mmCIF file of C-alpha atoms in Angstrom:
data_model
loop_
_atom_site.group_PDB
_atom_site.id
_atom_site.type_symbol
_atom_site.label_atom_id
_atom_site.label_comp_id
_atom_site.label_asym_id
_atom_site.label_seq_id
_atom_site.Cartn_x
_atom_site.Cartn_y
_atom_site.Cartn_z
ATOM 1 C CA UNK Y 3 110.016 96.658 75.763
ATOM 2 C CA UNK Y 4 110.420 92.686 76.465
ATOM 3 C CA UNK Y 5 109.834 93.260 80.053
ATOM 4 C CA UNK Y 6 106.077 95.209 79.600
ATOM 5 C CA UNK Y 7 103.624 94.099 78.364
ATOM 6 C CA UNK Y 8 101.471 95.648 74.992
ATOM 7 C CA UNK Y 9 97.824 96.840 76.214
ATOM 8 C CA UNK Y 10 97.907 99.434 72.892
ATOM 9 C CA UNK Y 11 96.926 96.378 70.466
ATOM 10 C CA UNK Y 12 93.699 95.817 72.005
ATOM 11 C CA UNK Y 13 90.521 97.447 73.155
ATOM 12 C CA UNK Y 14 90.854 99.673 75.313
ATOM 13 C CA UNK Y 15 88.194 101.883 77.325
ATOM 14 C CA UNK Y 16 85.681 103.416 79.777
ATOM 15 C CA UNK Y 17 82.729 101.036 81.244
ATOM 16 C CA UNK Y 18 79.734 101.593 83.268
ATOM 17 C CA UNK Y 19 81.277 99.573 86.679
ATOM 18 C CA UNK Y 20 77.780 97.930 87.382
ATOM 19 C CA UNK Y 21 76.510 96.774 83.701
ATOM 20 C CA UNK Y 22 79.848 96.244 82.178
ATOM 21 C CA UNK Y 23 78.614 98.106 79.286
ATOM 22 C CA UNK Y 24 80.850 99.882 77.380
ATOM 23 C CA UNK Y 25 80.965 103.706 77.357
ATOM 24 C CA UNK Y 26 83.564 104.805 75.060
ATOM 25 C CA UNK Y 27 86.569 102.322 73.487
ATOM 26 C CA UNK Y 28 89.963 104.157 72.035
ATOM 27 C CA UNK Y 29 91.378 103.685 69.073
ATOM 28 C CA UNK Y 30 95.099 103.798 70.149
ATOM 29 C CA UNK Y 31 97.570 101.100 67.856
ATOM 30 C CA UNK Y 32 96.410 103.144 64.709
ATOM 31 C CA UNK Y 33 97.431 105.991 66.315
ATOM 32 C CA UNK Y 34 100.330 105.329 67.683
ATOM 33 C CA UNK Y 35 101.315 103.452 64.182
ATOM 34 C CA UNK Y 36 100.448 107.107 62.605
ATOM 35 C CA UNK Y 37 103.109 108.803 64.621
ATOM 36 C CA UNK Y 38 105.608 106.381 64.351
ATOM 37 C CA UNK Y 39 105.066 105.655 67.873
ATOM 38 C CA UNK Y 40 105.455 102.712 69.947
ATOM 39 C CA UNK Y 41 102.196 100.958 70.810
ATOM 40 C CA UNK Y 42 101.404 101.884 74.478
ATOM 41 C CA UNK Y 43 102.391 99.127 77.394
ATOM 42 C CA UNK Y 44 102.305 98.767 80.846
ATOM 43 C CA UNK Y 45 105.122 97.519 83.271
ATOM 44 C CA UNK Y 46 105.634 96.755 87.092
ATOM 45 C CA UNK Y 47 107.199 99.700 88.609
ATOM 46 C CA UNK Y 48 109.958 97.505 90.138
ATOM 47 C CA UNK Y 49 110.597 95.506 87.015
ATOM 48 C CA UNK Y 50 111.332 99.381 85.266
ATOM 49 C CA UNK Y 51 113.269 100.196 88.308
ATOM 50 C CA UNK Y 52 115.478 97.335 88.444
ATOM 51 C CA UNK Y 53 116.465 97.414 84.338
ATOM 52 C CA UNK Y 54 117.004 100.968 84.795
ATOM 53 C CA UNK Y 55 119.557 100.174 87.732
ATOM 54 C CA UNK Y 56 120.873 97.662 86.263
ATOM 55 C CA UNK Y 57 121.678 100.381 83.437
ATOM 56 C CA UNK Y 58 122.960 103.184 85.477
ATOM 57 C CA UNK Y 59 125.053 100.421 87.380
ATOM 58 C CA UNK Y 60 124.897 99.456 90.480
ATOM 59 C CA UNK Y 61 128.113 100.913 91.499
ATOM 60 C CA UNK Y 62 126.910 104.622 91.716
ATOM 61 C CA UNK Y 63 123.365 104.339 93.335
ATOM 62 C CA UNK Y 64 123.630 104.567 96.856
ATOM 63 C CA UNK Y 65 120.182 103.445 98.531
ATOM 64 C CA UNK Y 66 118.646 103.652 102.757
ATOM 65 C CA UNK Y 67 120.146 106.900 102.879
ATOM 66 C CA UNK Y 68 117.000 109.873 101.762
ATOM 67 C CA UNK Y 69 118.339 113.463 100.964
ATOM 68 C CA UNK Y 70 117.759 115.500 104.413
ATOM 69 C CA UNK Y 71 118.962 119.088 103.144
ATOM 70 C CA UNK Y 72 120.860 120.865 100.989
ATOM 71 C CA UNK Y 73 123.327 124.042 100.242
ATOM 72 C CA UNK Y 74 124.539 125.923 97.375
ATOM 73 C CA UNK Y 75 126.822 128.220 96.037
ATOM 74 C CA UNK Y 76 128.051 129.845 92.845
ATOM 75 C CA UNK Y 77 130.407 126.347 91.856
ATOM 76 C CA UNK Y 78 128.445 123.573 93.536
ATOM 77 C CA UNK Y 79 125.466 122.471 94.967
ATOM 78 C CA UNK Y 80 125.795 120.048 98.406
ATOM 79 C CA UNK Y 81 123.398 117.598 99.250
ATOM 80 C CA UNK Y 82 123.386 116.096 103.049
ATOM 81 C CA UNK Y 83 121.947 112.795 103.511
ATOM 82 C CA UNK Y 84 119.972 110.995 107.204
ATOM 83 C CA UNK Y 85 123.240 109.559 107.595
ATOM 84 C CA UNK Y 86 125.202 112.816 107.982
ATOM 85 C CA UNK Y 87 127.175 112.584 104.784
ATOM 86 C CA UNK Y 88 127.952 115.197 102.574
ATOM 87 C CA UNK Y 89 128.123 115.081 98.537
ATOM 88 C CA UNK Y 90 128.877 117.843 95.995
ATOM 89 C CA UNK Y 91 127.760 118.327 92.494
ATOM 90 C CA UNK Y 92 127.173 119.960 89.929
ATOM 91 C CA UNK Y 93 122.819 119.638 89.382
ATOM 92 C CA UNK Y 94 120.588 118.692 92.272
ATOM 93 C CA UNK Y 95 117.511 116.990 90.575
ATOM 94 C CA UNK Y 96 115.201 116.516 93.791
ATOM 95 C CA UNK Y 97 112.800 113.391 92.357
ATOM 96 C CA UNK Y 98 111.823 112.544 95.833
ATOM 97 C CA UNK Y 99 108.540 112.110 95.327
ATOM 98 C CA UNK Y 100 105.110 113.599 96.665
ATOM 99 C CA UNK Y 101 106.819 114.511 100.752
ATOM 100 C CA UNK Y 102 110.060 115.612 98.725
ATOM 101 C CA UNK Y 103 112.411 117.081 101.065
ATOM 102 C CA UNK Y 104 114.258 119.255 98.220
ATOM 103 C CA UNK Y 105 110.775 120.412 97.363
ATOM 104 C CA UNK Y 106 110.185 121.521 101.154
ATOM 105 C CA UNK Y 107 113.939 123.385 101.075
ATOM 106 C CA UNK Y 108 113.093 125.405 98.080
ATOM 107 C CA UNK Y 109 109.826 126.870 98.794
ATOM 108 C CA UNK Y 110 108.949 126.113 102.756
ATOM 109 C CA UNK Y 111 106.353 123.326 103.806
ATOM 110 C CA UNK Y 112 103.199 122.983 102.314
ATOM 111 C CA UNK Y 113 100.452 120.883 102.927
ATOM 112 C CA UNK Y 114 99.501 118.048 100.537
ATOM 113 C CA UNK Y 115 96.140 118.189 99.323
ATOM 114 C CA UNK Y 116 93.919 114.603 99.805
ATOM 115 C CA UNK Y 117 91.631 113.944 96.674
ATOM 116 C CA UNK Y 118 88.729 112.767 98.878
ATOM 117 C CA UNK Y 119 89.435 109.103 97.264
ATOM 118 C CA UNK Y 120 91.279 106.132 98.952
ATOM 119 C CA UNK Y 121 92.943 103.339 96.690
ATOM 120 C CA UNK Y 122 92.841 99.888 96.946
ATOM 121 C CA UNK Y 123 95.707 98.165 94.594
ATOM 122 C CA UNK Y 124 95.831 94.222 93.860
ATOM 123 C CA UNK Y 125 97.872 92.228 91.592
ATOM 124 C CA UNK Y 126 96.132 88.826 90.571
ATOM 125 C CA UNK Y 127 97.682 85.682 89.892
ATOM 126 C CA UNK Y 128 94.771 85.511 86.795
ATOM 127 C CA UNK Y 129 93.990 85.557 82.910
ATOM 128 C CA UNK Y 130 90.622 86.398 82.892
ATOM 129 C CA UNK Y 131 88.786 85.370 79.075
ATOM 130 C CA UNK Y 132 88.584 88.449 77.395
ATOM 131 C CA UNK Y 133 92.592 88.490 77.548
ATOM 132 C CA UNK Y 134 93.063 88.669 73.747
ATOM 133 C CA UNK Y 135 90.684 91.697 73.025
ATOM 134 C CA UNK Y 136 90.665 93.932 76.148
ATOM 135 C CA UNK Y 137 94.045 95.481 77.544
ATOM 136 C CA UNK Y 138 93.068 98.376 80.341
ATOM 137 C CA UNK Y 139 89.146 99.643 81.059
ATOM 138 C CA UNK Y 140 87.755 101.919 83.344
ATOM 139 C CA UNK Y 141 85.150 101.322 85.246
ATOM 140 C CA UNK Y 142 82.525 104.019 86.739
ATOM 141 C CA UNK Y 143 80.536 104.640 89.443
ATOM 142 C CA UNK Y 144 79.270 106.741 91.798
ATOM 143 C CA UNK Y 145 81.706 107.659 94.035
ATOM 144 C CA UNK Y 146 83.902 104.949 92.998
ATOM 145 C CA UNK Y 147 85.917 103.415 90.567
ATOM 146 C CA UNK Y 148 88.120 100.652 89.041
ATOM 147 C CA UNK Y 149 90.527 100.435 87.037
ATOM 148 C CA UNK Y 150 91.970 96.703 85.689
ATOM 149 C CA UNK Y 151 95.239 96.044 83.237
ATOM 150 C CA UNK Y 152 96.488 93.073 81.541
ATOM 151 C CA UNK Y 153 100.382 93.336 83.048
ATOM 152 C CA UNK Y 154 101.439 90.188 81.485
ATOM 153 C CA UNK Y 155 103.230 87.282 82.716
ATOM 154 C CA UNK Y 156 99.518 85.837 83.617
ATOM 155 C CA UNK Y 157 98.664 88.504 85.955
ATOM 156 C CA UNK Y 158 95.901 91.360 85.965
ATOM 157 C CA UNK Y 159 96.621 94.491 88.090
ATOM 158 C CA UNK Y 160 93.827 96.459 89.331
ATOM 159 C CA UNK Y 161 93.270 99.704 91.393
ATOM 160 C CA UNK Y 162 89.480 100.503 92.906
ATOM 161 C CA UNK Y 163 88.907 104.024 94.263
ATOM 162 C CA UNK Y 164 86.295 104.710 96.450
ATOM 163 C CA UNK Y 165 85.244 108.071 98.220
ATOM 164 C CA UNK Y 166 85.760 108.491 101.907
ATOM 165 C CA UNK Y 167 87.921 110.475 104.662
ATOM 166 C CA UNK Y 168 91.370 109.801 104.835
ATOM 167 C CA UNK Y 169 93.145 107.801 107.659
ATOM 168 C CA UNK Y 170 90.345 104.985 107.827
ATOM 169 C CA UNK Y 171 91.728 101.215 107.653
ATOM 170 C CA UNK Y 172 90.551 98.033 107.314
ATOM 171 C CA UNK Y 173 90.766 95.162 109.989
ATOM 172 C CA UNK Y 174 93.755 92.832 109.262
ATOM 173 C CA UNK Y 175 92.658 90.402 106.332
ATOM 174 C CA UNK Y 176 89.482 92.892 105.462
ATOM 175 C CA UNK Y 177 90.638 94.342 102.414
ATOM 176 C CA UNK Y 178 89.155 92.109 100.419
ATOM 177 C CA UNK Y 179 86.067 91.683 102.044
ATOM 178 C CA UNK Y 180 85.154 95.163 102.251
ATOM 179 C CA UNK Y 181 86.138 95.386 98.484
ATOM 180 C CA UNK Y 182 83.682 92.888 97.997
ATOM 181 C CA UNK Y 183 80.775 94.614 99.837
ATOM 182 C CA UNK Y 184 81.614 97.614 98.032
ATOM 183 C CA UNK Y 185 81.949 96.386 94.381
ATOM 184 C CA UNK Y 186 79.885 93.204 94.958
ATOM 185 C CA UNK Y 187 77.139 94.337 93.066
ATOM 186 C CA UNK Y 188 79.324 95.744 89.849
ATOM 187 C CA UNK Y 189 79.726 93.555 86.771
ATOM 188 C CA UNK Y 190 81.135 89.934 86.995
ATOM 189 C CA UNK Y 191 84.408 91.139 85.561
ATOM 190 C CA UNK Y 192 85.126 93.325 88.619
ATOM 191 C CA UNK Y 193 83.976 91.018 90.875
ATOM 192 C CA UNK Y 194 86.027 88.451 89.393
ATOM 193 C CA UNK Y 195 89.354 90.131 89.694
ATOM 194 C CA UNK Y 196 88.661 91.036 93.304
ATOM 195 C CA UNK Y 197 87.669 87.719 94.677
ATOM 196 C CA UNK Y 198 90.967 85.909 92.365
ATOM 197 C CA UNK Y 199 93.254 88.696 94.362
ATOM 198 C CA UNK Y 200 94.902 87.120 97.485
ATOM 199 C CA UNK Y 201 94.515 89.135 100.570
ATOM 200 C CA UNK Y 202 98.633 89.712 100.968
ATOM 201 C CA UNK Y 203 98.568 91.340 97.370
ATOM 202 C CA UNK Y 204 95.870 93.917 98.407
ATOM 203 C CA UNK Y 205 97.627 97.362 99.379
ATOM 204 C CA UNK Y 206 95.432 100.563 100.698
ATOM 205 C CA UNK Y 207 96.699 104.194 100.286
ATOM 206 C CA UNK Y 208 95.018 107.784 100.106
ATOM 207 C CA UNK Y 209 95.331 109.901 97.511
ATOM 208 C CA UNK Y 210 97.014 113.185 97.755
ATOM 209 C CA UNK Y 211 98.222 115.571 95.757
ATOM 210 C CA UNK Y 212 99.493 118.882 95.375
ATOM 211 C CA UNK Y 213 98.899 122.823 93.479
ATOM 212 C CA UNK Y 214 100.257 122.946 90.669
ATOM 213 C CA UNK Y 215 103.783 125.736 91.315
ATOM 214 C CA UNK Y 216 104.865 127.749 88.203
ATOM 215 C CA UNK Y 217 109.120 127.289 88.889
ATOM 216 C CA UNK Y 218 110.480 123.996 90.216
ATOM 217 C CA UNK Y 219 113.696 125.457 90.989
ATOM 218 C CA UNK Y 220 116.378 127.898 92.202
ATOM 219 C CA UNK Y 221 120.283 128.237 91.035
ATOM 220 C CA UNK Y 222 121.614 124.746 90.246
ATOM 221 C CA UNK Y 223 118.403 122.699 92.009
ATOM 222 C CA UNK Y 224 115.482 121.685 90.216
ATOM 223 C CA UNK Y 225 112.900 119.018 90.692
ATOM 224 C CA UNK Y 226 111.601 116.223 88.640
ATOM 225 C CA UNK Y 227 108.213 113.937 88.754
ATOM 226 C CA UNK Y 228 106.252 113.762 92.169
ATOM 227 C CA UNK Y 229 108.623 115.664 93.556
ATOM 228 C CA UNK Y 230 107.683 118.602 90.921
ATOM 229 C CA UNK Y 231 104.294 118.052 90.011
ATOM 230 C CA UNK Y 232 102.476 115.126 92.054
ATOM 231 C CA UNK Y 233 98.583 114.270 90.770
ATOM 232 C CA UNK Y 234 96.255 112.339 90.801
ATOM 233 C CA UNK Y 235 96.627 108.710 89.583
ATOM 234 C CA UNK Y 236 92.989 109.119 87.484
ATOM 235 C CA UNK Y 237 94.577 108.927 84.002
ATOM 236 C CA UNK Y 238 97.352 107.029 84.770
ATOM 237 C CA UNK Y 239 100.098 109.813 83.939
ATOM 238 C CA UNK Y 240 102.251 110.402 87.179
ATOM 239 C CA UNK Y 241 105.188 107.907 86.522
ATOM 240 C CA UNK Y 242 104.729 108.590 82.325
ATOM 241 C CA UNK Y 243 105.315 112.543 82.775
ATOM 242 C CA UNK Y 244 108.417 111.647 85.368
ATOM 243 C CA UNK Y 245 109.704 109.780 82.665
ATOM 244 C CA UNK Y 246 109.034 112.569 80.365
ATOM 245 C CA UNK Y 247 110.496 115.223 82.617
ATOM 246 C CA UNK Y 248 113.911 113.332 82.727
ATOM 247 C CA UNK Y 249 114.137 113.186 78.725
ATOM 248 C CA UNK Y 250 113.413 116.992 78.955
ATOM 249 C CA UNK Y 251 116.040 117.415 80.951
ATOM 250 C CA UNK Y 252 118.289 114.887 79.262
ATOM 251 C CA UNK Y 253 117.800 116.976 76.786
ATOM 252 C CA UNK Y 254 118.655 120.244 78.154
ATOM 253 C CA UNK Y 255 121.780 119.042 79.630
ATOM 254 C CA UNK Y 256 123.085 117.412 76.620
ATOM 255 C CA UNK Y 257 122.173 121.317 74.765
ATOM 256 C CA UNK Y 258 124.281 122.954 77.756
ATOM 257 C CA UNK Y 259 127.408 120.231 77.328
ATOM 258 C CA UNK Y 260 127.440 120.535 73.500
ATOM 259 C CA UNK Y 261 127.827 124.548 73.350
ATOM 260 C CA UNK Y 262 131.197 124.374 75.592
ATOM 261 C CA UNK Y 263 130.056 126.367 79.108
ATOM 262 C CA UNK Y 264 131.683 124.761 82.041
ATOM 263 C CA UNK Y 265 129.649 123.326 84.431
ATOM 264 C CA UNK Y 266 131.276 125.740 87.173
ATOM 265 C CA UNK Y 267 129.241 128.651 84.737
ATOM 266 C CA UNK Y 268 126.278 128.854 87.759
ATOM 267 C CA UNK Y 269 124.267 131.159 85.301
ATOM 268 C CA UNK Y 270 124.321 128.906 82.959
ATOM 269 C CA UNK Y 271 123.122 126.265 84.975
ATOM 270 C CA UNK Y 272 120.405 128.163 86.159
ATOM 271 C CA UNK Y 273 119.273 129.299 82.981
ATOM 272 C CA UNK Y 274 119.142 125.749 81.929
ATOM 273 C CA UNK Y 275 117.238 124.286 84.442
ATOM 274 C CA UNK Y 276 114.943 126.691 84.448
ATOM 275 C CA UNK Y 277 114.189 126.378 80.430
ATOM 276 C CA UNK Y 278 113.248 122.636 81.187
ATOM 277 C CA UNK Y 279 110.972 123.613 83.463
ATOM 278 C CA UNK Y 280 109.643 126.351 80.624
ATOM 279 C CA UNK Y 281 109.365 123.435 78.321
ATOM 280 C CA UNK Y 282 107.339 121.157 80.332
ATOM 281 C CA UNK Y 283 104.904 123.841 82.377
ATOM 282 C CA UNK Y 284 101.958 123.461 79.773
ATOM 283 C CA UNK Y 285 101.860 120.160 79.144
ATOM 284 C CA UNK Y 286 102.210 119.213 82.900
ATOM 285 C CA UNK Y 287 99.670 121.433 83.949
ATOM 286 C CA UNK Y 288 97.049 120.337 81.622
ATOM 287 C CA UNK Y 289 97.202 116.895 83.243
ATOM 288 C CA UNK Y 290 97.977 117.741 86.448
ATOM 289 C CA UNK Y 291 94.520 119.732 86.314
ATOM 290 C CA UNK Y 292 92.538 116.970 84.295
ATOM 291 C CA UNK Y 293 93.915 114.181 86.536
ATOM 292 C CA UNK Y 294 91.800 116.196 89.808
ATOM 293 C CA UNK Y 295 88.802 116.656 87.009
ATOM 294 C CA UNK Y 296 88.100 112.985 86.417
ATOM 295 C CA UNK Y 297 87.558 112.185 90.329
ATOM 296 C CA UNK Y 298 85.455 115.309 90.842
ATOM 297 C CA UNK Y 299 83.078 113.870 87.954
ATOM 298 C CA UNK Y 300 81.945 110.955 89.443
ATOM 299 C CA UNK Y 301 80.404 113.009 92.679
ATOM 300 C CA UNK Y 302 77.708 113.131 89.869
ATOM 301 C CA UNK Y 303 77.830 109.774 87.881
ATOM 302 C CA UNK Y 304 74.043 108.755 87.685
ATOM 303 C CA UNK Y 305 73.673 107.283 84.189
ATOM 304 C CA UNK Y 306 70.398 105.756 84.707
ATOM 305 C CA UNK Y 307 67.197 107.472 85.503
ATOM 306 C CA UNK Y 308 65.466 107.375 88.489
ATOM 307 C CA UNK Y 309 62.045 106.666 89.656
ATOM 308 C CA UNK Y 310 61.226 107.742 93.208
ATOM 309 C CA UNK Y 311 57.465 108.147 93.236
ATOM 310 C CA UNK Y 312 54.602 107.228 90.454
ATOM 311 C CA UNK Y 313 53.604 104.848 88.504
ATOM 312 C CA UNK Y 314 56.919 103.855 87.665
ATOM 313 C CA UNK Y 315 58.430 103.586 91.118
ATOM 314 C CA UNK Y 316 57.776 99.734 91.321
ATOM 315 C CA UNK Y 317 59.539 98.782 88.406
ATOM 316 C CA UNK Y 318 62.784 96.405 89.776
ATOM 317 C CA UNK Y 319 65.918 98.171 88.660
ATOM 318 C CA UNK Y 320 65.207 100.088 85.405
ATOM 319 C CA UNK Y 321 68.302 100.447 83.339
ATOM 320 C CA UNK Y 322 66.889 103.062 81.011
ATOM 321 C CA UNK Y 323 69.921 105.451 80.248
ATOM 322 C CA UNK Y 324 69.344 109.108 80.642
ATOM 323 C CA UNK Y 325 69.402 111.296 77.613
ATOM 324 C CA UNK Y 326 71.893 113.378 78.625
ATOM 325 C CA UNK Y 327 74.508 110.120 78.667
ATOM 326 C CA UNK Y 328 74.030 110.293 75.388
ATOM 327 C CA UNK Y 329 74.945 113.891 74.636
ATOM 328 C CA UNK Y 330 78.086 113.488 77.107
ATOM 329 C CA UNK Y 331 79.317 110.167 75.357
ATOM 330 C CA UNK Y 332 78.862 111.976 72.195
ATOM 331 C CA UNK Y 333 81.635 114.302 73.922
ATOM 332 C CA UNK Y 334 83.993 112.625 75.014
ATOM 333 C CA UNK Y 335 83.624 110.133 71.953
ATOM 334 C CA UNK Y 336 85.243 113.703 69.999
ATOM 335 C CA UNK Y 337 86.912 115.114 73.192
ATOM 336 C CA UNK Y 338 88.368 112.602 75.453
ATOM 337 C CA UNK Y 339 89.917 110.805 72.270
ATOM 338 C CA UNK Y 340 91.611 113.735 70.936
ATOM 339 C CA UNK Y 341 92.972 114.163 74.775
ATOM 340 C CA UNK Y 342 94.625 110.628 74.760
ATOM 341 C CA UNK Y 343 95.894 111.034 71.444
ATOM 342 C CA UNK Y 344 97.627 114.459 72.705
ATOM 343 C CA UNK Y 345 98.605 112.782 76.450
ATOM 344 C CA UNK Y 346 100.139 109.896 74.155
ATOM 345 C CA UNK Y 347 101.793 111.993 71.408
ATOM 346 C CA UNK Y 348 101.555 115.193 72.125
ATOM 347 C CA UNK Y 349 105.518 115.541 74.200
ATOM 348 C CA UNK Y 350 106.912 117.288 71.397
ATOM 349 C CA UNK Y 351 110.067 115.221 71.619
ATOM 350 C CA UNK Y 352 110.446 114.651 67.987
ATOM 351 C CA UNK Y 353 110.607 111.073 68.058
ATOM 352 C CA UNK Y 354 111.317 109.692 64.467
ATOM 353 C CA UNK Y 355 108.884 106.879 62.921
ATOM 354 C CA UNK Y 356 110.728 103.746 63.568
ATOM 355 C CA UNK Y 357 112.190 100.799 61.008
#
């Protein structure tokens, strides 16, 4: 927990992108206090990834060599790696990620599906005022987004999503300028973490995902995160349910050691693996299918009315909020909280309070 930084403490929240106004703030250290929980945090992906290396040990984690294919039979499972080597085991976990080869083996290519959003990703070298009473906001907009984190250590991470075809790019060093012509007229706090973002720190990528698929696995494979179940980044779930996923099947595999079947029992294996999956279906499919709802939304995001034509139609950039803003905030005030508590607490691990 040293190495991530607590975002749970503080406010936390949706915003209209261009008047920084707040739309709806969660509640989530009392929360998280109530279930014995820790408060939520945020970490760099390779910080995790190195101190969970460093745990497995360094010995046993062979890297530059991806899974190419694999066989099976009723006592082992054989993966084959680019390199033309062979290894045997007992479980193939296939956590390859979104292009998963072990995916492809199981159930035959299959296109990825693109969100209609491309993502922009910066990490700035900045501690912006508010540091002390705002962790992670949201940002809205019409056909675009942002999303900005306190990651700690000094730095703010930030993500902005705008709507466009996939495969465009940006001239080398134009990431940031065309960020700035697209969120330039958004709230100072946006604006801010853009133009403190040095170009090199600026990464682009599309978003794709994939259908949701009812069984992850056959005989002794299975698959984990991405590989399993990749979605949109929208509520910021995709590496927290891989993490889940492997304490499921920590889980499951510790259940299958303690009641004395020999890992050379294939049926019991199978009938393992396959109860993971059982386990984890609902809860992964609810996000999975709210993660694609969020984009959609924002096709429609107009808060403000409009006045094309009378007497009105002069008036310089009315901010008068439609009523209907106020029925959806209303909501999601009752909805989308209850949601986060669930996507926060709602793993049915059993986690004891702590002391």
């Amino acid at each position: 927990m040293e190495a991530g930084c607590v975002t749970g403490d503080r406010i936390n929240g949706v915003a209209d992108g261009v008047s920084g106004k707040w739309f709806i703030k969660f509640n989530l250290l009392s929360h998280a206090m109530k279930r014995g929980l820790p408060v939520t945090s945020v970490i760099c992906r390779m910080a995790l990834q190195d101190i969970l290396l460093n745990a497995v040990g360094l010995d046993i984690v062979r890297n530059k060599s991806k899974v190419v294919d694999f066989m099976q039979d009723s006592d082992k499972v054989t993966v084959i790696l680019e390199d033309g080597q062979h290894y045997d085991g007992d479980v193939l976990v296939g956590a390859d990620g979104i292009w998963s080869k072990v995916r492809s083996k199981l159930f035959g290519q299959e296109e990825a599906k693109y969100s209609d959003y491309t993502c922009y990703s910066g990490l700035a070298n900045f501690v912006p005022p508010y540091i002390d009473t705002i962790g992670y906001r949201v940002f809205l907009g019409l056909n675009q987004y942002f999303v900005a984190s306190d990651v700690g250590n000094g730095k703010m991470q930030w993500y902005g999503f705008h709507k466009e075809p996939p495969n465009n790019t940006d001239p080398p060093g134009g990431k940031k300028k065309r960020l700035l012509n697209l969120y330039g007229h958004w709230c100072k706090e946006v604006v801010e973490l853009i133009s403190e973002t040095q170009e090199d720190m600026i990464l682009r990528r599309d978003i794709y995902d994939r259908d949701m698929i009812y069984t992850w696995g056959i005989g002794r494979v299975t698959l984990l995160g991405d590989a399993a179940h990749p979605m949109q980044p929208n509520l910021g779930q995709g590496g927290c349910m891989a993490i889940e996923d492997c304490y499921q099947l920590i889980l499951e595999l510790d259940k299958f050691v303690s009641s004395g079947l020999d890992f050379q029992h294939s049926n019991g294996i199978s009938t393992m693996l396959r109860r993971y999956e059982r386990k984890r279906m609902f809860r992964i499919s609810t996000v999975h299918a709210a993660s694609r709802m969020a984009s959609k939304s924002l096709t429609a995001y107009r808060p403000y009315l409009e006045f094309g034509s009378g007497p009105l139609s002069n008036m310089s950039s009315p901010k008068i909020i439609k009523p209907s803003v106020h029925v959806v905030r209303a909501f999601l005030q009752f909805f989308m909280l209850r949601f986060m508590i669930w996507m926060m607490a709602g793993h049915g691990f059993g986690w004891k309070r702590s002391r």
